[in-house]
Amino acid sequence: QVQLVESGGGLVQAGGSLRLSCAASGRAFGDYTMGWFRQAPGKEREFVAAINWSGNPTHYADSLKGRFTISRDNAKNTVYLQMNNLKREDTALYYCAAKSDWFARVYEYWGQGTRVSVAT
């Protein structure tokens, strides 16, 4: 079992930045591929970014490349999502998730989410 707790969400002005964190506990964090997803009001959950257990490779939703950066610190059992130049359409509930293999299609563990609101 892996428990995931997100933090770092909040209200930010358009053009601003936020860094989300996801702290993991339970089984060896360093074994897992980690991902970030988001769900905007009235929309389906969508993929944001993923990072392999070693930190490389990473993968991003095409629309977010260049603005969002995923990273991890295995010593701290934490994965991060740096979000820059935020836009109103980035408003969503952001979730982190874990899966045991980079090529697996299903994420096995999910956090409860942290809310990001971007004001214009």
Short mmCIF file of N, CA, C and O in Angstrom, two decimals, residues 2-42:
data_model
loop_
_atom_site.label_atom_id
_atom_site.label_comp_id
_atom_site.label_asym_id
_atom_site.label_seq_id
_atom_site.Cartn_x
_atom_site.Cartn_y
_atom_site.Cartn_z
N VAL A 2 0.41 2.23 -0.72
CA VAL A 2 1.06 3.54 -0.75
C VAL A 2 0.00 4.58 -0.43
O VAL A 2 -1.08 4.58 -1.02
N GLN A 3 0.31 5.44 0.51
CA GLN A 3 -0.59 6.54 0.83
C GLN A 3 0.00 7.83 0.27
O GLN A 3 1.21 8.09 0.42
N LEU A 4 -0.84 8.62 -0.36
CA LEU A 4 -0.40 9.84 -1.03
C LEU A 4 -1.17 11.04 -0.50
O LEU A 4 -2.41 10.99 -0.41
N VAL A 5 -0.45 12.10 -0.17
CA VAL A 5 -1.08 13.31 0.34
C VAL A 5 -0.53 14.51 -0.41
O VAL A 5 0.67 14.80 -0.33
N GLU A 6 -1.42 15.19 -1.12
CA GLU A 6 -1.03 16.37 -1.89
C GLU A 6 -1.13 17.63 -1.03
O GLU A 6 -1.94 17.71 -0.10
N SER A 7 -0.34 18.61 -1.38
CA SER A 7 -0.39 19.92 -0.74
C SER A 7 0.14 20.96 -1.71
O SER A 7 0.71 20.63 -2.75
N GLY A 8 -0.06 22.22 -1.35
CA GLY A 8 0.49 23.30 -2.14
C GLY A 8 -0.49 24.02 -3.03
O GLY A 8 -0.14 25.01 -3.68
N GLY A 9 -1.72 23.54 -3.07
CA GLY A 9 -2.72 24.23 -3.88
C GLY A 9 -3.15 25.54 -3.23
O GLY A 9 -2.78 25.85 -2.10
N GLY A 10 -3.93 26.30 -3.98
CA GLY A 10 -4.41 27.57 -3.45
C GLY A 10 -4.90 28.47 -4.56
O GLY A 10 -5.08 28.04 -5.70
N LEU A 11 -5.10 29.72 -4.20
CA LEU A 11 -5.56 30.73 -5.14
C LEU A 11 -4.37 31.54 -5.63
O LEU A 11 -3.56 32.01 -4.82
N VAL A 12 -4.26 31.70 -6.93
CA VAL A 12 -3.13 32.43 -7.52
C VAL A 12 -3.65 33.26 -8.68
O VAL A 12 -4.63 32.90 -9.34
N GLN A 13 -3.00 34.38 -8.91
CA GLN A 13 -3.35 35.22 -10.04
C GLN A 13 -2.82 34.61 -11.34
O GLN A 13 -1.76 33.94 -11.34
N ALA A 14 -3.53 34.85 -12.42
CA ALA A 14 -3.05 34.40 -13.72
C ALA A 14 -1.65 34.94 -13.97
O ALA A 14 -1.36 36.11 -13.65
N GLY A 15 -0.80 34.08 -14.50
CA GLY A 15 0.59 34.42 -14.71
C GLY A 15 1.50 34.05 -13.56
O GLY A 15 2.73 34.09 -13.70
N GLY A 16 0.92 33.70 -12.45
CA GLY A 16 1.70 33.32 -11.28
C GLY A 16 2.14 31.87 -11.31
O GLY A 16 1.91 31.15 -12.29
N SER A 17 2.75 31.45 -10.22
CA SER A 17 3.29 30.09 -10.12
C SER A 17 2.86 29.43 -8.81
O SER A 17 2.58 30.11 -7.82
N LEU A 18 2.82 28.12 -8.86
CA LEU A 18 2.60 27.31 -7.66
C LEU A 18 3.44 26.05 -7.79
O LEU A 18 3.69 25.58 -8.91
N ARG A 19 3.83 25.53 -6.65
CA ARG A 19 4.47 24.23 -6.63
C ARG A 19 3.66 23.29 -5.75
O ARG A 19 3.49 23.54 -4.56
N LEU A 20 3.17 22.24 -6.37
CA LEU A 20 2.44 21.22 -5.65
C LEU A 20 3.40 20.15 -5.15
O LEU A 20 4.40 19.85 -5.82
N SER A 21 3.09 19.59 -4.00
CA SER A 21 3.87 18.50 -3.46
C SER A 21 2.96 17.31 -3.19
O SER A 21 1.77 17.47 -2.91
N CYS A 22 3.53 16.13 -3.29
CA CYS A 22 2.80 14.91 -2.97
C CYS A 22 3.72 14.04 -2.11
O CYS A 22 4.75 13.56 -2.60
N ALA A 23 3.36 13.88 -0.86
CA ALA A 23 4.15 13.08 0.06
C ALA A 23 3.61 11.66 0.10
O ALA A 23 2.40 11.45 0.25
N ALA A 24 4.51 10.71 -0.02
CA ALA A 24 4.12 9.30 -0.05
C ALA A 24 4.60 8.58 1.20
O ALA A 24 5.65 8.89 1.74
N SER A 25 3.80 7.64 1.63
CA SER A 25 4.20 6.78 2.74
C SER A 25 3.74 5.36 2.43
O SER A 25 2.90 5.14 1.57
N GLY A 26 4.34 4.41 3.13
CA GLY A 26 3.99 3.02 2.87
C GLY A 26 5.12 2.32 2.18
O GLY A 26 6.28 2.47 2.55
N ARG A 27 4.82 1.60 1.13
CA ARG A 27 5.84 0.84 0.43
C ARG A 27 6.85 1.76 -0.25
O ARG A 27 6.61 2.93 -0.44
N ALA A 28 7.97 1.19 -0.64
CA ALA A 28 9.11 1.95 -1.16
C ALA A 28 8.70 2.90 -2.26
O ALA A 28 8.38 2.51 -3.37
N PHE A 29 8.73 4.18 -1.94
CA PHE A 29 8.34 5.22 -2.89
C PHE A 29 9.20 5.15 -4.15
O PHE A 29 8.70 5.35 -5.26
N GLY A 30 10.47 4.86 -3.96
CA GLY A 30 11.40 4.86 -5.08
C GLY A 30 11.13 3.80 -6.12
O GLY A 30 11.70 3.83 -7.20
N ASP A 31 10.24 2.86 -5.84
CA ASP A 31 9.91 1.82 -6.80
C ASP A 31 8.84 2.26 -7.80
O ASP A 31 8.61 1.58 -8.79
N TYR A 32 8.18 3.36 -7.53
CA TYR A 32 6.97 3.69 -8.27
C TYR A 32 7.16 4.81 -9.28
O TYR A 32 7.88 5.79 -9.04
N THR A 33 6.49 4.66 -10.41
CA THR A 33 6.26 5.78 -11.31
C THR A 33 5.17 6.65 -10.70
O THR A 33 4.16 6.14 -10.22
N MET A 34 5.41 7.96 -10.71
CA MET A 34 4.46 8.90 -10.13
C MET A 34 3.86 9.78 -11.22
O MET A 34 4.54 10.15 -12.17
N GLY A 35 2.60 10.12 -11.03
CA GLY A 35 1.94 10.96 -11.99
C GLY A 35 1.10 12.04 -11.32
O GLY A 35 0.75 11.92 -10.15
N TRP A 36 0.84 13.08 -12.09
CA TRP A 36 -0.11 14.12 -11.69
C TRP A 36 -1.25 14.15 -12.69
O TRP A 36 -1.03 14.05 -13.90
N PHE A 37 -2.44 14.30 -12.16
CA PHE A 37 -3.64 14.43 -12.96
C PHE A 37 -4.43 15.62 -12.44
O PHE A 37 -4.16 16.11 -11.34
N ARG A 38 -5.40 16.06 -13.22
CA ARG A 38 -6.25 17.13 -12.73
C ARG A 38 -7.66 16.96 -13.26
O ARG A 38 -7.88 16.34 -14.31
N GLN A 39 -8.59 17.53 -12.52
CA GLN A 39 -9.99 17.50 -12.94
C GLN A 39 -10.59 18.87 -12.72
O GLN A 39 -10.70 19.34 -11.57
N ALA A 40 -10.93 19.51 -13.81
CA ALA A 40 -11.57 20.82 -13.76
C ALA A 40 -13.07 20.65 -13.53
O ALA A 40 -13.64 19.59 -13.85
N PRO A 41 -13.73 21.67 -13.01
CA PRO A 41 -15.17 21.58 -12.77
C PRO A 41 -15.93 21.23 -14.04
O PRO A 41 -15.72 21.86 -15.08
N GLY A 42 -16.75 20.20 -13.95
CA GLY A 42 -17.55 19.81 -15.09
C GLY A 42 -16.82 19.05 -16.17
O GLY A 42 -17.40 18.78 -17.23
#
